[in-house]
XYZ file of C-alpha atoms in Angstrom:
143
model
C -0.044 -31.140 -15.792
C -1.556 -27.694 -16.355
C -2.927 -26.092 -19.275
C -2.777 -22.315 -19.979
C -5.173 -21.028 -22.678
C -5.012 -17.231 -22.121
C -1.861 -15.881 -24.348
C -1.386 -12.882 -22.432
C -0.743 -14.221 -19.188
C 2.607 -16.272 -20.872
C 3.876 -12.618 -22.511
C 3.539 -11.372 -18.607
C 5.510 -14.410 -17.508
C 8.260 -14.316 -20.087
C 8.495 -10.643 -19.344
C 9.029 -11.281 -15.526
C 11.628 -13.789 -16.378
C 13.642 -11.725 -18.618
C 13.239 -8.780 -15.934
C 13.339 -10.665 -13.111
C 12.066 -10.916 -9.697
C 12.395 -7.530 -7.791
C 15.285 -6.905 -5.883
C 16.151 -4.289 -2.676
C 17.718 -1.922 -5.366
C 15.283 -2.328 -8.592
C 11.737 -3.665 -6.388
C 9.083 -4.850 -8.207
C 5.612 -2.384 -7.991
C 2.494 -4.212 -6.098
C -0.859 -3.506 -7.087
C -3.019 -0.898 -4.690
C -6.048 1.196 -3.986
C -6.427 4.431 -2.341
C -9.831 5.835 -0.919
C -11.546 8.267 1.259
C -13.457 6.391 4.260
C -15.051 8.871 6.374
C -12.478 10.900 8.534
C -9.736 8.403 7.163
C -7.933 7.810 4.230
C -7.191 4.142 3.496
C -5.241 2.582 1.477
C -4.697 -1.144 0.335
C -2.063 -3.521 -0.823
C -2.464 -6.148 -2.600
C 0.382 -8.650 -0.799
C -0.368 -12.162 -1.154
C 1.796 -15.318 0.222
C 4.279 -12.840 2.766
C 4.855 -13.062 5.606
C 4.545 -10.133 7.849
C 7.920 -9.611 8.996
C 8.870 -9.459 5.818
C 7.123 -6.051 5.441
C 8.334 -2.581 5.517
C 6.118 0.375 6.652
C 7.986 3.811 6.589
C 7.097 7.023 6.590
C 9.601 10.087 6.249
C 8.080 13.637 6.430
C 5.046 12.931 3.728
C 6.652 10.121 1.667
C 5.531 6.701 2.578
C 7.380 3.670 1.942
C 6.061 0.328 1.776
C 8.483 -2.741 0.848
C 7.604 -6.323 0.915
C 9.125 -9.580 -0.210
C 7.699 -12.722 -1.246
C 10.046 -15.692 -0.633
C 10.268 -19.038 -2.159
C 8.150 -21.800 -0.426
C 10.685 -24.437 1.056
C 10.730 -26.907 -1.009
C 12.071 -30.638 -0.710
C 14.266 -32.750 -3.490
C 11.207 -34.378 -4.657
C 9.480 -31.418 -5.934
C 9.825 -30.933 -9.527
C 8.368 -27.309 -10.243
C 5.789 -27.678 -13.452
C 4.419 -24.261 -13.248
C 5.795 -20.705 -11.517
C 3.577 -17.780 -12.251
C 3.628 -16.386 -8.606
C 6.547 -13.636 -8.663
C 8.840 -13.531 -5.963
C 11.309 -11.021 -4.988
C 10.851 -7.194 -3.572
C 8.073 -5.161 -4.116
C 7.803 -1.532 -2.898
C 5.205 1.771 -3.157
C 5.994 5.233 -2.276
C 3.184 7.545 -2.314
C 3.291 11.217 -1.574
C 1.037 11.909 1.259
C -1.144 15.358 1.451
C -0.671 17.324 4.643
C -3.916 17.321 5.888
C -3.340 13.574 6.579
C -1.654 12.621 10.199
C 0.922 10.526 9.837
C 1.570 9.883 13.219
C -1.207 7.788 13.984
C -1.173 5.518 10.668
C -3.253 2.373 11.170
C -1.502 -1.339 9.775
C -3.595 -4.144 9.345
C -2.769 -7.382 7.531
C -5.452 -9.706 6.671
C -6.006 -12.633 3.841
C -2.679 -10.961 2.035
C -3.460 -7.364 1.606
C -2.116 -4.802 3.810
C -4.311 -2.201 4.714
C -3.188 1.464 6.235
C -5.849 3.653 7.447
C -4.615 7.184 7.880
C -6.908 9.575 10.199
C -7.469 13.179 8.144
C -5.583 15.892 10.089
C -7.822 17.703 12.977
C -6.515 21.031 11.171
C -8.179 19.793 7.088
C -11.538 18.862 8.871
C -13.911 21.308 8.004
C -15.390 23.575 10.772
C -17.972 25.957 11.540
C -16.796 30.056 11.796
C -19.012 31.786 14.457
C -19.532 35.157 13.011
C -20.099 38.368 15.325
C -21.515 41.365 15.084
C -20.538 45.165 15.964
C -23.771 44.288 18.131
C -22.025 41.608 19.834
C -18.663 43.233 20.403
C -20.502 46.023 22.354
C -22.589 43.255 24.754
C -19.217 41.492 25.285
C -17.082 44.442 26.179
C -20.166 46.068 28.302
């Protein structure tokens, strides 16, 4: 048997219990980050224990739309559960992406359960260098 010491974990767990595991229509949130990596913008989901076809990757315009769901292990008649902290159900993010981001070439990687997009920054939202010229320079051009 297990013991739990920490009091706050069992007020998370009676709260998912009385809410419930995520469904399609009311998902669950999962946990993220978001950074700037160079000329990318990554960001990273924290998806433990599913599978990857069960996850959803859409993007509509600028909204992007990730859904997941964690399933129940298969288990046999001889298991008798002592301990379930691991929600299951549907999770889901949508984020609001800038438009300087190109969201046609979106990078999806999933590795030791976290899903990682890297998004490339828009060729237009790089910064660039403005050649300047002269009255000088007109003249020599048009001459």
């Amino acid at each position: 048997m297990l013991m739990r010491t920490d009091p706050f974990r069992e007020l998370d767990r009676l709260t998912q219990q009385l809410t419930g595991p995520g469904t399609w229509s009311k998902p669950s949130v999962m946990p993220m980050d978001a950074y700037r990596d160079g000329d990318a913008y990554v960001i990273a989901f924290d998806l433990p224990g599913v599978a990857v076809d069960a996850i959803d990757i859409d993007v509509e315009r600028n909204m992007l739309t990730v859904k997941a769901e964690r399933r129940p292990t298969a288990k046999s008649d001889q298991v008798q559960m002592e301990l379930s902290e691991r929600p299951l159900g549907v999770f889901s993010r949508q984020i609001m992406l800038a438009d300087t981001l190109d969201t046609e070439h979106i990078d999806a990687d999933y590795e030791a359960g976290v899903l990682t997009l890297r998004i490339p920054i828009a060729e237009r939202a790089k910064p660039r260098k403005i050649t300047i010229s002269g009255a000088n320079d007109r003249k020599q051009l048009s001459g």
